[in-house]
Coordinates of C-alpha atoms in Angstrom, one line a residue:
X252 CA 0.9 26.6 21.5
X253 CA 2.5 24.2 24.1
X254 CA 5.0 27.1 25.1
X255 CA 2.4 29.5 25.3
X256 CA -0.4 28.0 27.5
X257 CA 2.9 26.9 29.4
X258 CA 3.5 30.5 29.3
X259 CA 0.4 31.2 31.3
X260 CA 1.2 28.5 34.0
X261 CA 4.5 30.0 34.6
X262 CA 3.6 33.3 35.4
X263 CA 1.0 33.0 37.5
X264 CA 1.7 32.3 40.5
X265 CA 3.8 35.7 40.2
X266 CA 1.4 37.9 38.5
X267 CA -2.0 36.2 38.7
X268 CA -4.0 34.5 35.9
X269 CA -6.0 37.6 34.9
X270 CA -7.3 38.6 31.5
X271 CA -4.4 41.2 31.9
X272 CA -1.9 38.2 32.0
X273 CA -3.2 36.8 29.2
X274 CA -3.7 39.7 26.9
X275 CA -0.2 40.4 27.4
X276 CA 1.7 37.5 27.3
X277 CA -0.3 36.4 23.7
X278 CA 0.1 40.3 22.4
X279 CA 3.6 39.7 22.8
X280 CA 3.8 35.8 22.1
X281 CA 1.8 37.4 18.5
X282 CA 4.7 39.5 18.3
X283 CA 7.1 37.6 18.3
X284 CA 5.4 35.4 15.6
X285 CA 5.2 38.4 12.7
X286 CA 8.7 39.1 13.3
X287 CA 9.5 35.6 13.2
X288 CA 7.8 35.0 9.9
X289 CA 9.2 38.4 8.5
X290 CA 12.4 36.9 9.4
X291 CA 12.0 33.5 8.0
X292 CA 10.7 35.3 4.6
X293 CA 13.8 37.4 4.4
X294 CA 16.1 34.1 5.3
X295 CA 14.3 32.1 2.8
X296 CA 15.0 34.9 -0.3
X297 CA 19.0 35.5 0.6
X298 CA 20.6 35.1 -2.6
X299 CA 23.0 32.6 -2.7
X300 CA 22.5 29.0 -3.3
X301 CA 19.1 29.5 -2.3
X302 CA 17.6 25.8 -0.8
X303 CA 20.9 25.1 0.7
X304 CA 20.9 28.4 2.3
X305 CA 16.9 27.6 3.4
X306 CA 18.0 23.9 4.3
X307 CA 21.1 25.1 6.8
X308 CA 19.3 28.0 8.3
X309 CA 16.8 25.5 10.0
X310 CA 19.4 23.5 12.0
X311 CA 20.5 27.2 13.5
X312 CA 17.0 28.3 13.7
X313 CA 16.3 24.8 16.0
X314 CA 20.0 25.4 18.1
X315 CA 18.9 28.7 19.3
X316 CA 15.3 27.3 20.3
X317 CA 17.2 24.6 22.3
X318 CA 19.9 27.3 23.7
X319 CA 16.9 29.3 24.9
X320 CA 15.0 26.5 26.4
X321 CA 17.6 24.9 27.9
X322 CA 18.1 28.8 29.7
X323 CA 14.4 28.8 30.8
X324 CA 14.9 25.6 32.5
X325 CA 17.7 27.1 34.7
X326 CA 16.5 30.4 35.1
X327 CA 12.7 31.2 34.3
X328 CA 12.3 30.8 38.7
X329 CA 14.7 33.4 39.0
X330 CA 14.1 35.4 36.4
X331 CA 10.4 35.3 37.9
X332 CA 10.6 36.4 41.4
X333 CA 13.0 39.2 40.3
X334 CA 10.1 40.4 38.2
X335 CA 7.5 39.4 41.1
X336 CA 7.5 43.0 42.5
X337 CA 6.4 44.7 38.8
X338 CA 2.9 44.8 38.2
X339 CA 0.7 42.5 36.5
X340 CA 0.9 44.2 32.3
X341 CA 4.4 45.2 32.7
X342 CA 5.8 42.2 34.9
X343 CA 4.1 40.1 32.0
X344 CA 5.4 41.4 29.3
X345 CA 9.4 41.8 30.6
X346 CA 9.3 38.2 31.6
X347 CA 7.4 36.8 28.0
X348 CA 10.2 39.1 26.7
X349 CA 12.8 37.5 28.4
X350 CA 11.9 33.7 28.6
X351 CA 9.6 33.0 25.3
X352 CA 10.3 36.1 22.6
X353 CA 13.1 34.2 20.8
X354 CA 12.3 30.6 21.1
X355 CA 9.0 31.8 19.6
X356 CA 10.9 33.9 17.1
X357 CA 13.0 31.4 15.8
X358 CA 10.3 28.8 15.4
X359 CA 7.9 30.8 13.5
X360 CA 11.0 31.6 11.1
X361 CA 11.0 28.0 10.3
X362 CA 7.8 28.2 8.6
X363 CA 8.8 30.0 5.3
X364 CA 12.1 28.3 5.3
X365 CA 10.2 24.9 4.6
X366 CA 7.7 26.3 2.1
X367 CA 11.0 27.7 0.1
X368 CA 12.1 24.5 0.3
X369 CA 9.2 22.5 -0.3
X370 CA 8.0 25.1 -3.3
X371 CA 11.2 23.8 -5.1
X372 CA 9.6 20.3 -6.0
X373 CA 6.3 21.1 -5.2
X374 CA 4.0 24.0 -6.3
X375 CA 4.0 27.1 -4.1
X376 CA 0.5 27.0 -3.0
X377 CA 0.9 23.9 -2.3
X378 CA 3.7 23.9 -0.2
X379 CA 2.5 26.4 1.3
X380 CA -1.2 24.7 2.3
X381 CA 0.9 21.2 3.6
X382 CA 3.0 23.7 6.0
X383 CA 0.3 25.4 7.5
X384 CA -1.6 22.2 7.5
X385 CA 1.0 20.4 9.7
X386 CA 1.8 23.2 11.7
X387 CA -1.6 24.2 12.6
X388 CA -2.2 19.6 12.9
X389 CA 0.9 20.4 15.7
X390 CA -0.4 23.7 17.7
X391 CA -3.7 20.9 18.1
X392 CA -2.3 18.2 19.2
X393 CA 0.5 20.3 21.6
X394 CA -2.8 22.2 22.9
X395 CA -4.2 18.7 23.9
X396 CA -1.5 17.3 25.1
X397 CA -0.4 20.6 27.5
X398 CA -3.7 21.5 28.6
X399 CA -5.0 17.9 29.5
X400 CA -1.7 15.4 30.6
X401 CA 1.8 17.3 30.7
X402 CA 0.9 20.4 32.8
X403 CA -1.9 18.2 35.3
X404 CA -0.2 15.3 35.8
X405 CA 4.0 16.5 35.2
X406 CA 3.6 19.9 35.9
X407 CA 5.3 23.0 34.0
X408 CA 8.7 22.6 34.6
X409 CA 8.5 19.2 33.3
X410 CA 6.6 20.2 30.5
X411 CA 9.4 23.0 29.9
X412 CA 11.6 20.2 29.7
X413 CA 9.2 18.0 27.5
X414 CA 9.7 21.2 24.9
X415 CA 13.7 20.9 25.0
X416 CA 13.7 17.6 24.6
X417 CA 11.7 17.4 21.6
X418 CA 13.8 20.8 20.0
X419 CA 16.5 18.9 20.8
X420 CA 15.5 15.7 18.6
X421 CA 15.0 17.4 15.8
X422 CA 18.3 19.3 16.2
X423 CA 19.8 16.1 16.2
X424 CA 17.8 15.1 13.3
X425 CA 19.1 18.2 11.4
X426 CA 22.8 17.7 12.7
X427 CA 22.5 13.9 10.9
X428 CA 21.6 15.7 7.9
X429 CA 24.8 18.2 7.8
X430 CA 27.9 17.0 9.7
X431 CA 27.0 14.1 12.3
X432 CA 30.4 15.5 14.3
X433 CA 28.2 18.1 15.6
X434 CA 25.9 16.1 16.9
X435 CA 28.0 16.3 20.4
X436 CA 26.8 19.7 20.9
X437 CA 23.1 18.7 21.7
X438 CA 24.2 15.5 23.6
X439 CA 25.8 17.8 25.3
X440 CA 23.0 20.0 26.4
X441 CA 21.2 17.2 27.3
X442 CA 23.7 16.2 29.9
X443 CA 23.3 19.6 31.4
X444 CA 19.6 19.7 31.8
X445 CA 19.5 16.3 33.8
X446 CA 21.1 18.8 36.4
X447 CA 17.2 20.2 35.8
X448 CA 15.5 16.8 36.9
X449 CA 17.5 16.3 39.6
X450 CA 17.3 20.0 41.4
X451 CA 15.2 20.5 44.1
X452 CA 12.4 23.7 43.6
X453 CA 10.9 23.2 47.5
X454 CA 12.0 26.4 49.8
X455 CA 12.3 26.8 53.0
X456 CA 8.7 26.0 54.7
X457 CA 6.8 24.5 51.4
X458 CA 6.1 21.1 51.8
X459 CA 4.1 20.0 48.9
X460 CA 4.1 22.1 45.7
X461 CA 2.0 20.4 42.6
X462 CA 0.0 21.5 39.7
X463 CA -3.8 20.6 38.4
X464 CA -5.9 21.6 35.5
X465 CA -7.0 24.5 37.4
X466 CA -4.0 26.0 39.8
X467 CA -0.7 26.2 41.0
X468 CA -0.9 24.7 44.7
X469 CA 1.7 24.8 47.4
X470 CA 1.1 23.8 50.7
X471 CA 3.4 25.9 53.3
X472 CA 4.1 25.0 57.1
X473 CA 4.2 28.4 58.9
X474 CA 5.1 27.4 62.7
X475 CA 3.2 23.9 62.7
X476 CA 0.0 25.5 60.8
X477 CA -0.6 24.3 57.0
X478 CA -1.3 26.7 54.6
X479 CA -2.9 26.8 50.6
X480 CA -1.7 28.9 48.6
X481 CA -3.0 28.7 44.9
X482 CA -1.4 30.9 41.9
X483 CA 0.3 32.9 44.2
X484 CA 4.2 33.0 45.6
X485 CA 2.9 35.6 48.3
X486 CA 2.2 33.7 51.6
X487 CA -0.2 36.5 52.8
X488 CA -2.7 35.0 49.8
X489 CA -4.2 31.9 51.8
X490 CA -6.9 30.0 50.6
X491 CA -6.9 27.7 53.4
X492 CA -5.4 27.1 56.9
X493 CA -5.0 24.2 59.1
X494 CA -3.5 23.5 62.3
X495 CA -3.4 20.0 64.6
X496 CA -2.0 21.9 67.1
X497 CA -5.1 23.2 69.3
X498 CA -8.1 23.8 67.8
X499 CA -7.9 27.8 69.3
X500 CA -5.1 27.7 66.4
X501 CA -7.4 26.6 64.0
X502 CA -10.1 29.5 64.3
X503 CA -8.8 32.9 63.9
X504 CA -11.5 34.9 64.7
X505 CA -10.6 37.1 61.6
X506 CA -11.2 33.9 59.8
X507 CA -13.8 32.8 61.3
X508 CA -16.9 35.2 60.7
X509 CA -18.6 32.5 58.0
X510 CA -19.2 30.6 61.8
X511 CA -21.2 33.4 62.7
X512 CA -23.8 32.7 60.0
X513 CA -25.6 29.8 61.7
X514 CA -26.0 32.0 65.1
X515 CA -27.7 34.5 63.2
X516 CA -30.6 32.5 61.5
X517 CA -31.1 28.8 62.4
X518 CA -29.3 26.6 59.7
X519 CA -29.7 23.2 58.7
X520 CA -28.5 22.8 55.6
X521 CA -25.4 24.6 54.3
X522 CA -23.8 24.9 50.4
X523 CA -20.1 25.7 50.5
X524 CA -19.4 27.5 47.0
X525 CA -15.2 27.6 47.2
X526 CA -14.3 24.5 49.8
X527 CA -11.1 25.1 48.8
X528 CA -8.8 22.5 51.5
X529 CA -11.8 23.0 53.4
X530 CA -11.0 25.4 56.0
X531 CA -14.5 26.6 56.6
X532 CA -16.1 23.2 56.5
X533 CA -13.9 22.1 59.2
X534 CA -15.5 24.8 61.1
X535 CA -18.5 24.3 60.8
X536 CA -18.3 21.2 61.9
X537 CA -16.7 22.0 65.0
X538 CA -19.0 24.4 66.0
X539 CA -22.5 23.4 64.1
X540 CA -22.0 19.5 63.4
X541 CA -25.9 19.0 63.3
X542 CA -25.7 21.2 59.7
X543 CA -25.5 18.6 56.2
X544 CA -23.4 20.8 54.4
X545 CA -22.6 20.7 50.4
X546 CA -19.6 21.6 49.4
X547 CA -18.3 22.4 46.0
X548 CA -14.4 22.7 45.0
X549 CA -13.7 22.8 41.4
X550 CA -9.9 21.3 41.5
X551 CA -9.6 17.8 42.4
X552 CA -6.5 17.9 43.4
X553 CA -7.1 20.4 46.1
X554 CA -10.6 18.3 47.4
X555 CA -7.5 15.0 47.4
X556 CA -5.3 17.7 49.6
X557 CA -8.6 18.7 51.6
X558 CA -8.9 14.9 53.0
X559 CA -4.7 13.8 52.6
X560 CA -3.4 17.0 54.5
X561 CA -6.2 18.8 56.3
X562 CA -8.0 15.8 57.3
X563 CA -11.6 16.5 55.6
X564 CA -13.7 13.3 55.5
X565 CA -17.3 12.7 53.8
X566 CA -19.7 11.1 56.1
X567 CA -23.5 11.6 56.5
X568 CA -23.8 15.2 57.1
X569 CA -20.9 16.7 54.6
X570 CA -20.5 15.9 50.5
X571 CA -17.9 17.1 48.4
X572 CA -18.9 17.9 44.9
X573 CA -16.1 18.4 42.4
X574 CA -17.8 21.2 40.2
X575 CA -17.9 24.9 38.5
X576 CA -20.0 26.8 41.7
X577 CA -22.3 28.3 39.2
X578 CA -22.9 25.6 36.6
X579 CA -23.7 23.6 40.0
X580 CA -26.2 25.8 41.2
X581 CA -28.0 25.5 37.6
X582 CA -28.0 21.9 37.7
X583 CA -28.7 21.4 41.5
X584 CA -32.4 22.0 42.2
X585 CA -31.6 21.4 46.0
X586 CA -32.7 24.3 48.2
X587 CA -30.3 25.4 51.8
X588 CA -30.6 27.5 54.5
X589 CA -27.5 29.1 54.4
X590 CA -25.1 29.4 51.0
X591 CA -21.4 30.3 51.4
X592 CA -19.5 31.9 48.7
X593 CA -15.5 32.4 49.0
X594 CA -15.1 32.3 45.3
X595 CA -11.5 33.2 44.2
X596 CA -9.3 32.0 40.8
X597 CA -5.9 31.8 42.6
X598 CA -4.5 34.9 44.1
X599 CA -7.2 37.7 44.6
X600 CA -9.0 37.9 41.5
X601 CA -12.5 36.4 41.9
X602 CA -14.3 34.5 38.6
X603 CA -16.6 37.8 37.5
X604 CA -19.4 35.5 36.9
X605 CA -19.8 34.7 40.4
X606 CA -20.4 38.3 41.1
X607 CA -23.2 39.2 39.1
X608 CA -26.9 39.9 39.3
X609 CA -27.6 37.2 37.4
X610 CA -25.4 34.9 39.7
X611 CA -27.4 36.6 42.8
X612 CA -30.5 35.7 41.4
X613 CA -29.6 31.9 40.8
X614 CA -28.3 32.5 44.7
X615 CA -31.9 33.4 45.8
X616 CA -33.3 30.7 44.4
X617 CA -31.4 27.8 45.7
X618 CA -32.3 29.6 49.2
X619 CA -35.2 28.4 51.7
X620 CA -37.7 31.6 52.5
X621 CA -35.8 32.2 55.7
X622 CA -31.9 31.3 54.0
X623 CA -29.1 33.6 53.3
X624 CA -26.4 34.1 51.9
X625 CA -22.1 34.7 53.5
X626 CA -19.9 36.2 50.7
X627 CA -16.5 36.9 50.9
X628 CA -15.3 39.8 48.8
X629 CA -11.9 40.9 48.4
X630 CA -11.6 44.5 48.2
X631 CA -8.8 46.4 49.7
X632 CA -9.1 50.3 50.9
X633 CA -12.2 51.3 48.1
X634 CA -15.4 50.6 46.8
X635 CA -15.1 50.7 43.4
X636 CA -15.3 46.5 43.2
X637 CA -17.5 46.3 46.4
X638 CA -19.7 48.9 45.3
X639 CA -21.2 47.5 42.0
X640 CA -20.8 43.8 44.6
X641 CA -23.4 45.1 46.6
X642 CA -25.9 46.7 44.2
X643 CA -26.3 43.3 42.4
X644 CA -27.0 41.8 45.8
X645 CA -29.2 44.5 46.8
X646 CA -31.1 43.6 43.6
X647 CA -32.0 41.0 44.3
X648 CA -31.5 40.8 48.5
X649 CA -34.1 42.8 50.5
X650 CA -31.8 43.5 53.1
X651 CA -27.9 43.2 52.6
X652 CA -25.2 44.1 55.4
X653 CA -21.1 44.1 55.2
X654 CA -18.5 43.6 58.0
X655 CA -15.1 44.8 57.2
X656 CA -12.3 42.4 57.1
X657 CA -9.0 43.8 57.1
X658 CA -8.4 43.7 53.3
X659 CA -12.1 41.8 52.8
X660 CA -15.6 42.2 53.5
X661 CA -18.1 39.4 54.5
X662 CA -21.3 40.6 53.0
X663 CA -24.4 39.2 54.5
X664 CA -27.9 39.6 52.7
X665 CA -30.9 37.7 53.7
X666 CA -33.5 36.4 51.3
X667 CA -36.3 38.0 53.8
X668 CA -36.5 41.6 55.5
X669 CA -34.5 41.3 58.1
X670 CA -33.6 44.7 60.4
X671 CA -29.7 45.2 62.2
X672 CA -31.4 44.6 65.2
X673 CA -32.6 41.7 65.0
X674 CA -29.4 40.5 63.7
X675 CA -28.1 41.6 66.8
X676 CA -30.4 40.6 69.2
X677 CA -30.1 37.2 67.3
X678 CA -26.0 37.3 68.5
X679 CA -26.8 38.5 71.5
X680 CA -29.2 35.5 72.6
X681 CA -26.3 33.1 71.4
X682 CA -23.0 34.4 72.6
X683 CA -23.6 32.7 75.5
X684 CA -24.2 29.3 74.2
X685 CA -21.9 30.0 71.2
X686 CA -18.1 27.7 71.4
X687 CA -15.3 29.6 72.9
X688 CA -13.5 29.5 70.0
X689 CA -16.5 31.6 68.1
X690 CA -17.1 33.9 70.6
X691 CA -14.3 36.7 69.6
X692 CA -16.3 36.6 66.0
X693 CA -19.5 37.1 67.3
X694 CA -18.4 39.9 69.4
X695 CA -16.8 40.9 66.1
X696 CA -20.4 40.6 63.7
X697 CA -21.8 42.9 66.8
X698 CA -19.4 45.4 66.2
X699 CA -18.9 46.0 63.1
X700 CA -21.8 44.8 61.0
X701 CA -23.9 48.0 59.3
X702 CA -26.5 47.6 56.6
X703 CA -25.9 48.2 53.0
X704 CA -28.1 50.9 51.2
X705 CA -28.4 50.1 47.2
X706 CA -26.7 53.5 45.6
X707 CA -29.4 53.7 42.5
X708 CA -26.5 56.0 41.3
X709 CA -23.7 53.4 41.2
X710 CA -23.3 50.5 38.5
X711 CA -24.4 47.0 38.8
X712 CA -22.2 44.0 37.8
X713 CA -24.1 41.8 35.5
X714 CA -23.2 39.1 33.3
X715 CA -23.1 41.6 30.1
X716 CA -20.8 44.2 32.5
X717 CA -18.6 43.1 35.1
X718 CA -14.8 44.4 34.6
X719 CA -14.5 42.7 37.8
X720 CA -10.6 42.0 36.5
X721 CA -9.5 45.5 35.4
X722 CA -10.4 47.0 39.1
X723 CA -8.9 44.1 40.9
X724 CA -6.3 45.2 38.7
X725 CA -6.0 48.9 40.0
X726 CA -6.6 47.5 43.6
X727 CA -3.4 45.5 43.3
X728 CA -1.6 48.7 41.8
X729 CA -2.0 50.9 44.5
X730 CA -1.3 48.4 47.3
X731 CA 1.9 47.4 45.3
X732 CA 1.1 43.9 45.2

C-alpha cells in the first residue's frame, strides 16, 4: 500500500491526480499483484526439496525488490519527465509499468512462499489466515503511516527511500539466514543510495519545492516574480503569483478580473473559496481594503507559504480558514456580498463537487440579496465542461454572464436580476475612480462580458452526474498537455 499511494504522489505533478491517474496506476498496481501470486504459487510447488526451495526463493524475491527500489530512487525523475509529454491513461500506465510492476510483483510472490512454508508445521488454513492476517495488519499500518507522516512531513522521495531501507533489512535478515558473506551485497546498496540523500532535485529557477497532505508545491522565481505551482511540472499551470517588484507587476490585468467584482455591485464582505498563496486576496486589498474578506485554503502548508513567501497577513479585515470550500460553506452560516470561487485540485482539474447545482445552491445561500458570485472555470477552446458549468449556475442564478480568459472563463451570476447594462453602466461610473492598476480589467469586463442563456437542451452537472474529470480529460488531449 505504501508504494502505491506513493505511486500517486509521484506521478502527479506529471500527469495530474485525476480519477484517470488513479484507475490506472491501481489497475496495473492489481496486475501486477495476480501475477505475483500466480508466481509465488508456482515457486512454492517446484519439486525439489520443496521448503528449502520456498525458504531461498524469499531472499531473491527481497534482492530484486531492493534492486528495483534502489533504481527508482535514481531514476523515477527521469524516467518521469520523459513520459511528461504522454497523456494522462497511457503516461500512467508506462511509468507504473516501468518504476512499480516488479517490486510489486516480487512482493506479492512472497505471500504463498510463506504459507508453503508455514503450512509445513502448521495447518494450511491456518497458515494461510496468519499470512493474510499480517499482511493485510502491514498494508494498515503502511497506509497510516504514508498518508499521514512520511509523505507530509518527509516527502516522497524520502518515503521511496524509507521503502528501500526497510527491503533492505529484511534482505539482510534473509542473507543472516543463508550465507552471512553475502551480506556485503546490501551494505553495498546502501552506500550507493546515500548518493540519493545527498543529491540536490532544485532546477534552475525553483526555489522551494515541498510536499503536504494535499499537493505537490513548488515555488518558482520567473524574472523576480514568485510563482505556485501545485501538482504540476508545467510552469504555465500557476496557482498563484507574486512580485515585490512594483505593484503594476503584481496585477496582470489578465489576472486580475476577480478585482472587477467589487466595482460592479458594492461589496463589503468577501469569501475567498481557493486562497491558494493568496494572490487574489492581495488584490483585493490593494484595491478594496475597506472589504473583511474570508478566505478558505484547504492545504496548510500553502496558507504557511501564503504569509512566509507572499507576504499575506491576518488583521481585522482578512481571516484565513484552513478548510474543504464546500464542507465550509455547510458549516458557516455567515452570509457575504461577494463569494469567489478559483477551485482547482492541482494542475487543471477542478474538485467536481464544487461545480454542481447542488454546490450553486449552497452558493446562493451564503449570499446577501444583492451578492454574487466570481467563478473561475478552466475550459480551453469548447464548451463541453463550461456548458453543463453554466446551466447549474443558471439554475439556480437569475442572471449569469461569462468573460473569456484566454484558456478560462470568469463567470459572473448575480443572486438578483441584474441586466448587461447595468453591469456596464455600473463599470462605467467607476473606471474613473477605479486604481490604475485595475483599470485595463475594467476596460476588459466592458468588452468582453455577454450574458449566459441556460440551454434547457444541454446537461446539468449535479452531485449524482458530474464527469467533470473525463472532459478535463479530453480537453488536455487535444491541447497536448
Amino acid at each position: 500500500m505504501s508504494l502505491e499511494l506513493l505511486g500517486s504522489r509521484v506521478l502527479a505533478p506529471y500527469f495530474g491526480a485525476s480519477i484517470y491517474v488513479w484507475g490506472s496506476l491501481i489497475g496495473l498496481i492489481l496486475t501486477a499483484l495476480a501475477g505475483g501470486y500466480y508466481l509465488g504459487g508456482w515457486l512454492a510447488e517446484l519439486p525439489q526439496n520443496q521448503g528449502e526451495s520456498s525458504k531461498r526463493f524469499l531472499d531473491k524475491l527481497f534482492l530484486v525488490v531492493a534492486v528495483f527500489l534502489l533504481f527508482d530512487l535514481f531514476s523515477y525523475v527521469a524516467i518521469l519527465k520523459w513520459l511528461s509529454s504522454w497523456d494522462a491513461v497511457w503516461g500512467t500506465l508506462a511509468a507504473s509499468l516501468m518504476l512499480f510492476c516488479v517490486p510489486m510483483v516480487a512482493l506479492a510472490a512472497v505471500s504463498p512462499l510463506v504459507i508453503k512454508i508455514l503450512s509445513e508445521q502448521e495447518k494450511t488454513g491456518k497458515a494461510a489466515g496468519l499470512v493474510y492476517a499480517w499482511g493485510t495488519a502491514g498494508s494498515i499500518l503502511g497506509t497510516f503511516l504514508t498518508t499521514f507522516w512520511s509523505v507530509p512531513y518527509f516527502g516522497s522521495r524520502l518515503t521511496l527511500y524509507g521503502c528501500f531501507f526497510i527491503s533492505l533489512l529484511v534482505l539482510v535478515g534473509l542473507f543472516l539466514m543463508v550465507d552471512r558473506k553475502i551480506i556485503l551485497l546490501p551494505i553495498l546498496f546502501f552506500l550507493i543510495s546515500l548518493a540519493v540523500l545527498s543529491s540536490s532535485v532544485l532546477v534552475q529557477g525553483v526555489i522551494l519545492e515541498t510536499e503536504s497532505a494535499y499537493n505537490q508545491i513548488r515555488l518558482i522565481n520567473r524574472d523576480g516574480k514568485i510563482l505556485l505551482t501545485l501538482n504540476s511540472q508545467q510552469d504555465s499551470l500557476v496557482h498563484s503569483g507574486y512580485s515585490n517588484i512594483s505593484s503594476g507587476d503584481n496585477w496582470s490585468y489578465l489576472n486580475n478580473l476577480f478585482g472587477v467584482g467589487p466595482l460592479i455591485k458594492p461589496v463589503d464582505s468577501l469569501l475567498v473559496l481557493g486562497m491558494a498563496a493568496g494572490s487574489t486576496v492581495l488584490q483585493h486589498q490593494a484595491f478594496s481594503p475597506q472589504i473583511k474578506i474570508d478566505a478558505v485554503e484547504i492545504d496548510p502548508k500553502i496558507i504557511a507559504i501564503a504569509k512566509e513567501q507572499f507576504g499575506l497577513k491576518e488583521n481585522e479585515n482578512l481571516s484565513i480558514w484552513q478548510a474543504d470550500a464546500r464542507p465550509f460553506l455547510s458549516n458557516n452560516q455567515k452570509q457575504y456580498d461577494m463569494i469567489e470561487i478559483d477551485l482547482f485540485q492541482g494542475g487543471p482539474y477542478s474538485p467536481f463537487y464544487t461545480m454542481t447545482q447542488e454546490f450553486f445552491e449552497l452558493t446562493s445561500k451564503r449570499l446577501s440579496q444583492n451578492g454574487f458570485i466570481m467563478m473561475n472555470v478552466f475550459a480551453p477552446g469548447h464548451q463541453e465542461l463550461l456548458g453543463p458549468v453554466l446551466n447549474a449556475i443558471a439554475s439556480v442564478y437569475p442572471s449569469v454572464y461569462k468573460i473569456p480568459l484566454r484558456s478560462n472563463f470568469i463567470i459572473l451570476a448575480t443572486r438578483s436580476a441584474t441586466s448587461l447594462e447595468a453591469i456596464k453602466n455600473e463599470l462605467e461610473g467607476a473606471i474613473k475612480l477605479a486604481p490604475e492598476d485595475l483599470k485595463p480589467a475594467v476596460v476588459y469586463v466592458q468588452d468582453y462580458i455577454e450574458p449566459y442563456e441556460a440551454n434547457k437542451k444541454a446537461p446539468i452537472f449535479t452531485d449524482d452526474w458530474a464527469p467533470v474529470e473525463k472532459i478535463t480529460y479530453r480537453m488536455l488531449k487535444g491541447l497536448n498537455l
